[in-house]
């Protein structure tokens, strides 16, 4: 492939411009480039005649003047890219009676322009050792891009993202006893280590200036009791046989606290590790654990909080006062008259008149698989067999927005309203003070102290308002419902049910079967599964 180019040549009775047409798909001769060259060399021309010669598609000479062909030396243009990472040279041939420039003179010119790095000698040699490469941009110098490094990271040697789901047995019931959701560890076991950061390498511009790679982040290990850190602070090892978990970036190893039942014989339980209850949890008692809580029996109107997962093999009857709160997932046979909040997913066979919240998803599976009454929220999706009830019990299901962030948003709205109210109550005081001061009114020390306190309160309130408004804007940007947010019903949906996806809602007025509710064009719509 060869681009088209041009050259001043002798012609009958004078001289003209030789147009060399491109070959093998090369670029055409650029008319404006030709005119600029002739202007630069003070050569008279007829632009229409030159344009006609270029468009002829054939090698041809466009007559210019009845004089001897001027002896013009080979020239070139030098262009340094805006980022100083490459230099482009474009050669223009000498006239037929002119001389070629030299490679040494080009290199001197590059040096004069402070081009000292990455000169492509082979490209220049290709030009000067041939008849010339014209009408073509030649990259004659290249800078070196920086090699960006990588941040340090922490490698964990245990499962940090436990998503084990209960097994659905052939008879339609769910096996809540074999979930493999707890990570056992042995004394001396390596739990985590830091993979050091890679600083990367500097780049260099064609002028020899260094280009710094992006700054990388270091990492550090956070851990609780029963863990030893190495002298170089890069490795964590367990000091005991127990269970390991990762809670908000912190590694915990704990022995499991086991009891038969939680009742009057035990009182409330507060334990840094995991708690295993072989029987039941009676009403009005509390379990607070840093790890997981596993209960083999029934939970009544109790309060259970866990940094990890909560597993209740026989379900919970909250009696309108029971609370479950887990940093991880919640798995229970049934949830009735309870308030439930999970940092991960919720999996159960039925939800009755309960307020249930999950950051990711809620699955109501098994033989019954129903949600009746209450308010059920999930960040991503809800999957259920039967939604609502034939008697029309008010049932609300909501997906598409992180429930915790939505709660934070509602709280911020109230706080901002209160701050604005406070600011409006202080403004008249400060305005009155300024007016009286301008009139020359003298104030007592107590009055001046009161004004100073009011001004300080005003500044604090304004700063708080600015911070809270900024946080609200951040949350608003995250409130667009996720593309995959959906409510999936594998049985029936009854009238009286409200389905909310993001900021759109739908009041179910007719019975639907085997359908998927999604947000389409701003509205909640039902589609077939």
Coordinates of C-alpha atoms in Angstrom, one line a residue:
X1 CA 0.0 0.0 0.0
X2 CA 1.3 3.5 -0.9
X3 CA -0.3 6.8 -0.2
X4 CA -0.6 9.4 -3.0
X5 CA 1.9 12.3 -3.0
X6 CA 3.1 15.2 -5.2
X7 CA 6.4 16.7 -6.5
X8 CA 7.5 19.8 -8.5
X9 CA 8.9 18.6 -11.8
X10 CA 10.1 20.0 -15.2
X11 CA 7.5 20.2 -17.8
X12 CA 7.3 21.3 -21.5
X13 CA 7.8 25.1 -21.6
X14 CA 8.3 25.4 -17.8
X15 CA 7.4 23.3 -14.7
X16 CA 4.4 21.7 -13.1
X17 CA 3.1 19.6 -10.2
X18 CA 3.4 15.9 -10.6
X19 CA 0.5 14.1 -8.9
X20 CA 1.3 10.5 -8.0
X21 CA -1.9 8.6 -7.3
X22 CA -2.2 6.1 -4.4
X23 CA -1.5 2.4 -4.9
X24 CA -3.1 -0.7 -3.3
X25 CA -5.7 1.2 -1.3
X26 CA -3.5 4.0 0.0
X27 CA -4.8 7.5 0.9
X28 CA -5.5 10.1 -1.8
X29 CA -3.5 13.2 -2.2
X30 CA -4.9 15.9 0.1
X31 CA -5.7 19.1 -1.9
X32 CA -5.4 21.4 1.2
X33 CA -2.0 19.9 2.0
X34 CA -0.8 20.6 -1.6
X35 CA -2.0 24.2 -1.5
X36 CA -0.4 24.7 1.9
X37 CA 2.9 23.4 0.5
X38 CA 2.8 25.7 -2.5
X39 CA 2.0 28.7 -0.4
X40 CA 4.8 27.8 1.9
X41 CA 7.3 27.6 -1.0
X42 CA 5.8 30.8 -2.8
X43 CA 4.9 28.8 -5.9
X44 CA 2.0 30.2 -8.0
X45 CA -0.9 27.8 -8.7
X46 CA -4.4 27.3 -10.0
X47 CA -6.4 25.5 -7.3
X48 CA -9.1 24.3 -9.7
X49 CA -6.5 22.8 -12.1
X50 CA -4.7 21.0 -9.2
X51 CA -8.0 19.7 -7.9
X52 CA -8.9 18.4 -11.3
X53 CA -5.5 16.6 -11.6
X54 CA -6.0 15.0 -8.2
X55 CA -9.5 13.8 -9.1
X56 CA -8.4 12.4 -12.5
X57 CA -7.3 9.2 -10.8
X58 CA -4.2 9.0 -13.0
X59 CA -0.6 10.1 -12.5
X60 CA -0.5 13.4 -14.2
X61 CA 1.4 16.8 -14.3
X62 CA -0.5 20.0 -13.6
X63 CA 1.3 22.9 -15.4
X64 CA 2.2 25.8 -13.1
X65 CA 4.5 28.3 -14.7
X66 CA 6.7 29.0 -17.8
X67 CA 9.9 29.2 -15.8
X68 CA 12.6 26.8 -14.8
X69 CA 11.6 24.4 -12.0
X70 CA 12.8 25.9 -8.7
X71 CA 15.4 23.8 -6.9
X72 CA 13.5 23.1 -3.7
X73 CA 15.1 20.8 -1.1
X74 CA 13.1 17.9 0.5
X75 CA 11.2 19.2 3.5
X76 CA 9.1 17.7 6.4
X77 CA 6.7 18.6 9.1
X78 CA 7.2 17.6 12.7
X79 CA 4.2 17.2 15.1
X80 CA 4.5 16.2 18.7
X81 CA 1.3 14.7 20.1
X82 CA -0.5 16.5 22.9
X83 CA 0.4 13.9 25.5
X84 CA 4.1 14.1 24.3
X85 CA 4.1 10.3 23.7
X86 CA 4.8 10.3 20.0
X87 CA 6.3 12.4 17.2
X88 CA 4.9 12.3 13.7
X89 CA 7.0 13.2 10.7
X90 CA 5.6 13.8 7.2
X91 CA 8.1 14.2 4.3
X92 CA 7.6 16.3 1.2
X93 CA 9.8 15.4 -1.8
X94 CA 12.4 17.7 -3.2
X95 CA 11.7 19.2 -6.6
X96 CA 13.1 17.5 -9.6
X97 CA 16.1 19.7 -9.5
X98 CA 16.3 19.9 -5.7
X99 CA 18.3 17.8 -3.1
X100 CA 17.1 15.4 -0.5
X101 CA 17.6 16.3 3.1
X102 CA 19.8 14.1 5.3
X103 CA 19.0 11.8 8.2
X104 CA 21.5 13.7 10.4
X105 CA 19.6 17.0 9.8
X106 CA 16.3 15.4 10.8
X107 CA 17.8 14.0 14.0
X108 CA 19.3 17.4 14.8
X109 CA 15.9 19.0 14.3
X110 CA 14.3 16.4 16.7
X111 CA 17.0 17.1 19.3
X112 CA 16.4 20.9 18.9
X113 CA 12.7 20.2 19.7
X114 CA 13.9 18.3 22.8
X115 CA 12.9 14.9 21.4
X116 CA 15.5 12.6 23.1
X117 CA 13.7 9.4 23.9
X118 CA 12.2 6.6 21.7
X119 CA 13.5 7.8 18.3
X120 CA 12.6 5.1 15.8
X121 CA 15.9 4.9 13.8
X122 CA 14.5 2.1 11.6
X123 CA 11.6 4.3 10.4
X124 CA 14.0 7.0 9.4
X125 CA 16.3 4.5 7.7
X126 CA 13.4 3.1 5.7
X127 CA 12.8 6.6 4.3
X128 CA 16.3 7.6 3.6
X129 CA 17.5 4.2 2.2
X130 CA 14.6 4.3 -0.3
X131 CA 13.3 6.7 -2.9
X132 CA 11.4 8.2 0.0
X133 CA 8.1 7.7 1.8
X134 CA 5.9 10.6 1.1
X135 CA 2.3 11.6 1.9
X136 CA 2.4 9.4 4.9
X137 CA 2.5 10.1 8.7
X138 CA 5.7 8.4 10.0
X139 CA 5.9 7.8 13.8
X140 CA 9.6 8.6 14.3
X141 CA 9.6 8.7 18.1
X142 CA 7.6 6.9 20.8
X143 CA 7.3 7.5 24.5
X144 CA 7.0 4.7 27.0
X145 CA 3.6 4.3 28.7
X146 CA 3.8 3.8 32.4
X147 CA 3.0 0.3 33.7
X148 CA 0.3 0.8 36.3
X149 CA 0.7 -1.5 39.3
X150 CA -1.9 -3.3 41.3
X151 CA -3.2 -2.6 44.8
X152 CA -2.3 -4.9 47.7
X153 CA -5.0 -7.4 48.5
X154 CA -5.8 -9.9 51.2
X155 CA -6.0 -13.6 50.3
X156 CA -8.3 -15.6 52.6
X157 CA -7.9 -19.3 53.0
X158 CA -11.5 -20.0 54.0
X159 CA -14.8 -19.4 52.4
X160 CA -15.7 -15.7 52.8
X161 CA -18.9 -15.7 50.7
X162 CA -21.1 -18.4 52.0
X163 CA -24.2 -18.8 49.8
X164 CA -25.2 -22.3 50.7
X165 CA -28.9 -22.8 50.1
X166 CA -31.1 -25.4 51.9
X167 CA -31.7 -28.6 49.9
X168 CA -35.2 -29.2 48.7
X169 CA -36.0 -32.9 49.4
X170 CA -38.2 -35.1 47.1
X171 CA -41.2 -34.7 49.4
X172 CA -41.2 -30.9 49.2
X173 CA -39.7 -30.3 52.6
X174 CA -36.4 -28.5 53.1
X175 CA -33.3 -29.9 54.9
X176 CA -32.2 -27.2 57.3
X177 CA -29.6 -29.3 59.1
X178 CA -27.0 -29.7 56.4
X179 CA -26.1 -26.3 55.1
X180 CA -22.3 -26.2 55.4
X181 CA -22.5 -22.5 56.3
X182 CA -19.9 -22.5 59.0
X183 CA -16.1 -22.6 58.3
X184 CA -14.2 -24.9 60.8
X185 CA -10.5 -24.2 61.3
X186 CA -7.7 -25.9 63.2
X187 CA -5.1 -24.5 65.6
X188 CA -2.1 -23.3 63.5
X189 CA -4.1 -23.0 60.3
X190 CA -3.2 -20.1 58.0
X191 CA -6.3 -18.0 57.6
X192 CA -5.2 -15.0 55.6
X193 CA -2.2 -13.2 54.1
X194 CA -1.4 -10.0 52.4
X195 CA -0.5 -10.1 48.7
X196 CA 1.9 -7.1 48.4
X197 CA 1.2 -4.2 46.1
X198 CA 2.9 -3.8 42.8
X199 CA 4.2 -0.3 42.4
X200 CA 4.3 -0.4 38.6
X201 CA 6.9 1.3 36.4
X202 CA 7.4 4.9 35.4
X203 CA 6.7 5.9 31.8
X204 CA 8.8 8.3 29.7
X205 CA 7.7 11.0 27.2
X206 CA 9.6 11.6 24.0
X207 CA 11.2 14.6 25.8
X208 CA 12.5 12.3 28.5
X209 CA 10.1 13.4 31.3
X210 CA 9.0 10.7 33.7
X211 CA 5.3 9.7 33.9
X212 CA 4.3 8.4 37.3
X213 CA 2.1 5.3 37.4
X214 CA -1.1 5.5 39.4
X215 CA -0.7 5.3 43.1
X216 CA -1.4 1.9 44.6
X217 CA -3.1 1.1 47.9
X218 CA -1.5 -0.9 50.7
X219 CA -3.5 -3.5 52.7
X220 CA -3.6 -4.4 56.3
X221 CA -5.2 -7.3 58.2
X222 CA -8.0 -6.8 60.7
X223 CA -8.7 -9.6 63.2
X224 CA -10.3 -10.5 66.5
X225 CA -9.4 -12.9 69.4
X226 CA -7.8 -16.3 69.0
X227 CA -5.7 -15.2 66.0
X228 CA -1.9 -14.6 65.8
X229 CA -0.3 -12.2 63.3
X230 CA 3.2 -12.9 61.9
X231 CA 6.1 -10.6 62.7
X232 CA 5.9 -9.0 59.3
X233 CA 2.2 -8.5 59.9
X234 CA 1.3 -10.2 56.6
X235 CA -0.2 -13.5 57.8
X236 CA -2.9 -14.5 60.2
X237 CA -2.9 -17.9 62.0
X238 CA -5.6 -19.5 64.2
X239 CA -4.6 -20.1 67.8
X240 CA -7.5 -22.5 68.5
X241 CA -9.7 -25.1 67.0
X242 CA -12.9 -23.3 66.1
X243 CA -14.9 -21.5 63.4
X244 CA -13.6 -18.7 61.2
X245 CA -15.7 -16.0 59.6
X246 CA -15.2 -12.7 57.9
X247 CA -17.4 -9.9 59.2
X248 CA -17.1 -6.4 57.6
X249 CA -13.5 -7.1 56.6
X250 CA -12.4 -8.5 60.0
X251 CA -11.4 -12.1 60.6
X252 CA -12.9 -13.8 63.6
X253 CA -12.1 -17.2 65.1
X254 CA -14.3 -18.4 67.9
X255 CA -15.3 -21.5 69.8
X256 CA -19.0 -22.4 69.5
X257 CA -21.1 -21.8 72.6
X258 CA -23.6 -24.7 72.9
X259 CA -26.7 -24.8 75.0
X260 CA -29.7 -27.1 75.2
X261 CA -32.4 -24.3 75.3
X262 CA -32.4 -20.6 75.8
X263 CA -34.8 -20.0 78.7
X264 CA -34.8 -19.2 82.4
X265 CA -32.0 -21.8 82.9
X266 CA -29.6 -19.8 80.7
X267 CA -30.8 -16.2 80.6
X268 CA -29.8 -14.0 77.7
X269 CA -26.7 -15.0 75.7
X270 CA -24.1 -12.6 74.5
X271 CA -21.1 -14.3 72.8
X272 CA -18.3 -13.1 70.5
X273 CA -18.3 -16.3 68.5
X274 CA -21.0 -18.6 67.2
X275 CA -24.0 -20.0 69.3
X276 CA -25.5 -23.5 68.9
X277 CA -28.9 -24.1 70.5
X278 CA -29.9 -27.7 70.4
X279 CA -33.5 -27.0 71.4
X280 CA -35.8 -23.9 71.5
X281 CA -35.5 -20.2 72.3
X282 CA -38.3 -19.0 74.6
X283 CA -40.1 -15.8 74.3
X284 CA -38.5 -12.5 75.6
X285 CA -35.0 -13.9 75.6
X286 CA -32.1 -12.6 73.6
X287 CA -29.1 -14.1 71.8
X288 CA -26.4 -11.7 70.5
X289 CA -23.5 -13.4 68.7
X290 CA -20.5 -12.1 66.7
X291 CA -20.6 -15.2 64.5
X292 CA -23.4 -17.5 63.5
X293 CA -26.5 -18.6 65.5
X294 CA -27.8 -22.1 64.7
X295 CA -31.1 -23.2 66.4
X296 CA -32.4 -26.8 66.0
X297 CA -35.8 -26.1 67.5
X298 CA -38.4 -23.2 67.5
X299 CA -37.9 -19.6 68.3
X300 CA -40.8 -17.7 70.0
X301 CA -41.0 -14.0 70.6
X302 CA -37.3 -13.6 71.2
X303 CA -34.6 -11.2 69.8
X304 CA -31.7 -12.8 68.0
X305 CA -28.8 -10.8 66.5
X306 CA -25.8 -12.4 64.7
X307 CA -22.8 -10.9 62.9
X308 CA -22.9 -13.9 60.6
X309 CA -25.8 -16.2 59.6
X310 CA -29.0 -17.2 61.5
X311 CA -30.4 -20.8 61.0
X312 CA -33.6 -21.9 62.6
X313 CA -34.5 -25.5 61.7
X314 CA -38.1 -25.3 62.9
X315 CA -38.9 -21.7 62.3
X316 CA -40.0 -18.6 64.3
X317 CA -43.4 -17.5 65.7
X318 CA -42.5 -14.0 66.7
X319 CA -45.8 -13.2 68.5
X320 CA -45.5 -9.6 67.0
X321 CA -42.4 -8.9 69.1
X322 CA -39.8 -11.4 67.7
X323 CA -36.7 -10.0 66.0
X324 CA -34.1 -11.6 63.8
X325 CA -31.1 -9.5 62.6
X326 CA -28.2 -11.1 60.8
X327 CA -25.1 -9.6 59.1
X328 CA -25.2 -12.6 56.8
X329 CA -28.1 -14.8 55.7
X330 CA -31.2 -16.0 57.5
X331 CA -32.6 -19.5 56.9
X332 CA -35.8 -20.6 58.8
X333 CA -38.6 -23.2 58.2
X334 CA -41.2 -20.4 58.7
X335 CA -41.4 -16.8 59.8
X336 CA -44.6 -15.7 61.5
X337 CA -45.4 -12.3 63.1
X338 CA -41.8 -11.3 63.2
X339 CA -39.4 -8.5 62.2
X340 CA -36.5 -9.9 60.2
X341 CA -33.4 -8.2 58.7
X342 CA -30.6 -10.0 56.8
X343 CA -27.4 -8.5 55.3
X344 CA -27.5 -11.3 52.7
X345 CA -30.5 -13.5 51.7
X346 CA -33.5 -14.9 53.5
X347 CA -34.7 -18.5 52.7
X348 CA -37.9 -19.9 54.3
X349 CA -41.0 -22.0 53.5
X350 CA -43.5 -19.3 54.4
X351 CA -43.8 -15.7 55.6
X352 CA -46.9 -14.8 57.5
X353 CA -47.7 -11.2 58.7
X354 CA -44.1 -10.3 59.1
X355 CA -41.8 -7.4 58.2
X356 CA -38.9 -9.1 56.3
X357 CA -35.9 -7.3 54.8
X358 CA -32.9 -8.8 52.8
X359 CA -30.1 -7.0 51.1
X360 CA -29.9 -9.5 48.2
X361 CA -32.9 -11.8 47.8
X362 CA -35.7 -13.6 49.5
X363 CA -36.7 -17.2 48.5
X364 CA -39.9 -18.6 49.8
X365 CA -39.7 -22.2 48.7
X366 CA -40.9 -25.7 49.8
X367 CA -44.4 -27.3 50.0
X368 CA -46.3 -24.2 51.0
X369 CA -44.0 -21.4 49.8
X370 CA -46.4 -18.4 50.6
X371 CA -46.1 -14.8 51.6
X372 CA -49.2 -13.5 53.2
X373 CA -49.6 -10.1 54.9
X374 CA -46.9 -7.8 56.1
X375 CA -44.1 -6.1 54.1
X376 CA -41.3 -8.0 52.5
X377 CA -38.3 -6.2 50.9
X378 CA -35.2 -7.4 49.0
X379 CA -32.5 -5.6 47.2
X380 CA -32.5 -7.8 44.1
X381 CA -35.4 -10.3 43.9
X382 CA -38.1 -12.2 45.7
X383 CA -39.1 -15.7 44.6
X384 CA -42.3 -17.2 46.0
X385 CA -44.9 -19.8 45.2
X386 CA -48.1 -18.1 46.5
X387 CA -48.3 -14.3 47.0
X388 CA -51.1 -12.7 49.0
X389 CA -54.3 -14.5 50.1
X390 CA -57.8 -15.2 48.8
X391 CA -59.2 -13.1 51.6
X392 CA -57.2 -10.1 50.4
X393 CA -54.8 -9.7 53.4
X394 CA -52.8 -6.6 52.6
X395 CA -49.4 -7.8 51.4
X396 CA -46.6 -5.6 50.1
X397 CA -43.4 -6.9 48.4
X398 CA -40.6 -4.6 47.3
X399 CA -37.4 -5.1 45.3
X400 CA -34.8 -3.1 43.4
X401 CA -33.4 -0.8 46.1
X402 CA -31.1 -1.8 49.0
X403 CA -33.5 -1.6 52.0
X404 CA -30.9 -0.3 54.4
X405 CA -30.1 2.6 52.0
X406 CA -33.7 3.4 51.5
X407 CA -34.1 3.5 55.3
X408 CA -31.1 5.8 55.5
X409 CA -32.6 8.0 52.9
X410 CA -35.9 8.4 54.8
X411 CA -34.0 9.1 58.0
X412 CA -31.9 11.8 56.2
X413 CA -35.1 13.4 54.9
X414 CA -36.3 13.9 58.5
X415 CA -32.9 15.1 59.7
X416 CA -32.6 17.7 56.9
X417 CA -36.1 18.9 57.6
X418 CA -35.2 19.5 61.3
X419 CA -31.9 21.2 60.4
X420 CA -33.7 23.6 58.0
X421 CA -36.2 24.4 60.7
X422 CA -33.3 25.2 63.2
X423 CA -31.5 27.4 60.6
X424 CA -34.7 29.4 59.9
X425 CA -35.2 30.0 63.7
X426 CA -31.6 31.3 64.1
X427 CA -31.6 33.6 61.0
X428 CA -33.9 36.3 62.4
X429 CA -31.8 36.5 65.6
X430 CA -28.5 37.1 63.6
X431 CA -30.3 39.5 61.2
X432 CA -31.6 41.5 64.1
X433 CA -28.2 41.7 65.7
X434 CA -26.6 42.9 62.5
X435 CA -29.2 45.6 62.1
X436 CA -28.8 46.9 65.7
X437 CA -25.1 46.8 65.5
X438 CA -25.2 48.9 62.3
X439 CA -27.3 51.4 64.2
X440 CA -24.7 51.6 67.0
X441 CA -26.6 49.7 69.7
X442 CA -24.4 48.5 72.5
X443 CA -24.8 44.9 73.7
X444 CA -24.1 43.3 77.1
X445 CA -21.5 40.6 77.5
X446 CA -24.3 38.0 77.9
X447 CA -26.0 39.2 74.7
X448 CA -22.7 39.0 72.7
X449 CA -22.0 35.5 74.1
X450 CA -25.5 34.4 73.0
X451 CA -25.0 35.8 69.5
X452 CA -21.6 34.0 69.2
X453 CA -23.2 30.7 70.2
X454 CA -26.0 31.3 67.8
X455 CA -23.6 32.0 64.9
X456 CA -21.5 28.9 65.8
X457 CA -24.7 26.8 65.9
X458 CA -25.7 28.3 62.5
X459 CA -22.3 27.3 60.9
X460 CA -22.5 23.8 62.4
X461 CA -26.0 23.3 61.1
X462 CA -25.1 24.6 57.6
X463 CA -22.1 22.2 57.5
X464 CA -24.3 19.3 58.6
X465 CA -27.0 20.3 56.0
X466 CA -24.4 20.3 53.2
X467 CA -23.0 16.8 54.3
X468 CA -26.5 15.3 54.5
X469 CA -27.6 16.8 51.2
X470 CA -24.5 15.3 49.5
X471 CA -25.2 11.9 51.0
X472 CA -28.8 12.1 49.9
X473 CA -27.7 12.8 46.3
X474 CA -25.3 9.8 46.5
X475 CA -28.2 7.6 47.6
X476 CA -30.5 9.0 44.9
X477 CA -28.0 7.9 42.2
X478 CA -28.1 4.4 43.6
X479 CA -31.9 4.2 43.7
X480 CA -32.3 3.3 40.1
X481 CA -33.7 -0.2 40.3
X482 CA -31.3 -2.9 39.2
X483 CA -32.0 -4.4 35.8
X484 CA -32.5 -7.9 37.2
X485 CA -34.8 -6.8 40.1
X486 CA -37.9 -8.9 39.9
X487 CA -40.6 -10.6 41.9
X488 CA -41.0 -14.2 40.6
X489 CA -44.3 -16.1 41.4
X490 CA -44.3 -19.8 40.7
X491 CA -47.9 -20.2 41.7
X492 CA -50.6 -17.5 42.2
X493 CA -50.8 -13.8 43.1
X494 CA -54.0 -12.7 44.8
X495 CA -55.7 -9.3 44.6
X496 CA -54.8 -7.0 47.5
X497 CA -51.1 -7.4 46.9
X498 CA -48.9 -4.4 46.2
X499 CA -45.7 -4.9 44.2
X500 CA -43.0 -2.2 44.3
X501 CA -40.0 -2.1 42.1
X502 CA -37.7 0.9 42.7
X503 CA -40.0 3.9 42.7
X504 CA -42.8 2.2 40.7
X505 CA -45.7 0.2 42.2
X506 CA -48.6 -2.0 41.1
X507 CA -51.8 -2.8 43.0
X508 CA -52.8 -6.3 42.0
X509 CA -56.5 -6.3 41.2
X510 CA -56.7 -9.7 39.4
X511 CA -55.3 -13.1 40.1
X512 CA -52.1 -13.9 38.2
X513 CA -50.4 -17.3 37.8
X514 CA -46.8 -18.3 37.0
X515 CA -45.5 -14.9 36.3
X516 CA -42.6 -12.5 36.8
X517 CA -43.0 -8.9 37.8
X518 CA -40.4 -6.5 36.4
X519 CA -40.0 -2.7 35.9
X520 CA -40.5 -2.0 32.2
X521 CA -40.6 1.6 30.8
X522 CA -41.1 2.9 34.3
X523 CA -44.1 0.7 35.2
X524 CA -44.4 -2.6 37.0
X525 CA -45.6 -5.2 34.6
X526 CA -46.2 -8.9 34.7
X527 CA -44.6 -11.2 32.2
X528 CA -44.6 -15.0 31.8
X529 CA -41.9 -17.0 33.5

